[in-house]
Amino acid sequence: MPIYTLTMKSQEQLRMLILAVLERQPEHGYAIAQAIKARSEGLLTAKEGTLYPVLHALENEGQIQSQETEVAGRVRREYRLTEKGQKEVARLRGDWKRQISAVGAVLGGEV
Amino acid sequence: MTLETWLHEALGNYPTGVQRRLGGEYRTHLVDSVAAGRGGDPVQVLGDPQRVAQALKRSYLTRTEWDWWSGADKSLGFMPFLEGSIVLMAVFAPSHAPLPYAPLLMAVTLIMLLAVRRVLRDRPPGLRFLLSVSISVLLGGLNQLLALGLTWTPTVFNLSLGMLGLAVVLGMCFMFTLIYPRYRARAYQTQRLQQAGPL
């Protein structure tokens, strides 16, 4: 049972996680959702319906692109990171590390 | 809830192109979920369809918005009358300015609005109406301010009226800059899916 569920409030985090998953390799929607869950060891999860509006928003912004591929006789839409998306994920990662560092400095101890 | 009901609640308010593309993706997603042994309850796997419908508004026009934008909406039939009335108001707005400014301002406004109409002739009907009316109201407001300035007598009433007019013009510019680009982006993304083939 996940202890933290991504909500609409954390759409920005979901964008970042999607871009990070696609940085490794192109994936289809279901695999992206499972990759987020697996890499966070089940701590991060989202109601998967909200994944596609974010994927479409990212595609419309040119951060990712998609194309239909046929896998085992089934047509799927595979998403891949664009050059613009690669720059964006690098920027988001930097911002996130700075945030973590700042919060850690305030909290003190081992974060 | 069946998948079809879920899809209807999530996508029913969107044009066919959006329904086709996202419907295909959600169907595939649920098939993958069943294949992975996670079950096929759409609410359990995909969540609240209303939230999806709300989230999609960031990227796409709703069916009503699309119909209006693309000219399919029947209410657009009345738009030329409304548009014509607003254009006439913009043209006659400076009529109380002193000679020779009144006919000069009216002629310049008319020429500008005809030029705008020519530039916009190949645009989608909704966009054409929106831009034409906005520019007409803006010109009409500026004409009022000019006419007011030319007949200026410093009274509290005139000052208040002038400030109000200026606030309306600036407010419209602000709203148009803020809202229109986002609306246009959503319209073009919707158009892209409307023109795309099936998944």
mmCIF file with all atom_site columns, C-alpha atoms in Angstrom, chain A residues 33 69 77 111:
data_model
loop_
_atom_site.group_PDB
_atom_site.id
_atom_site.type_symbol
_atom_site.label_atom_id
_atom_site.label_alt_id
_atom_site.label_comp_id
_atom_site.label_asym_id
_atom_site.label_entity_id
_atom_site.label_seq_id
_atom_site.pdbx_PDB_ins_code
_atom_site.Cartn_x
_atom_site.Cartn_y
_atom_site.Cartn_z
_atom_site.occupancy
_atom_site.B_iso_or_equiv
_atom_site.pdbx_formal_charge
_atom_site.auth_seq_id
_atom_site.auth_comp_id
_atom_site.auth_asym_id
_atom_site.auth_atom_id
_atom_site.pdbx_PDB_model_num
ATOM 1 C CA . ALA A 1 33  ? 3.558  4.196  -14.579 1.00 0.00 ? 33  ALA A CA 1
ATOM 2 C CA . THR A 1 69  ? 4.558  0.872  -32.573 1.00 0.00 ? 69  THR A CA 1
ATOM 3 C CA . ARG A 1 77  ? 1.984  4.558  -28.474 1.00 0.00 ? 77  ARG A CA 1
ATOM 4 C CA . VAL A 1 111 ? 18.302 13.309 5.321   1.00 0.00 ? 111 VAL A CA 1
#
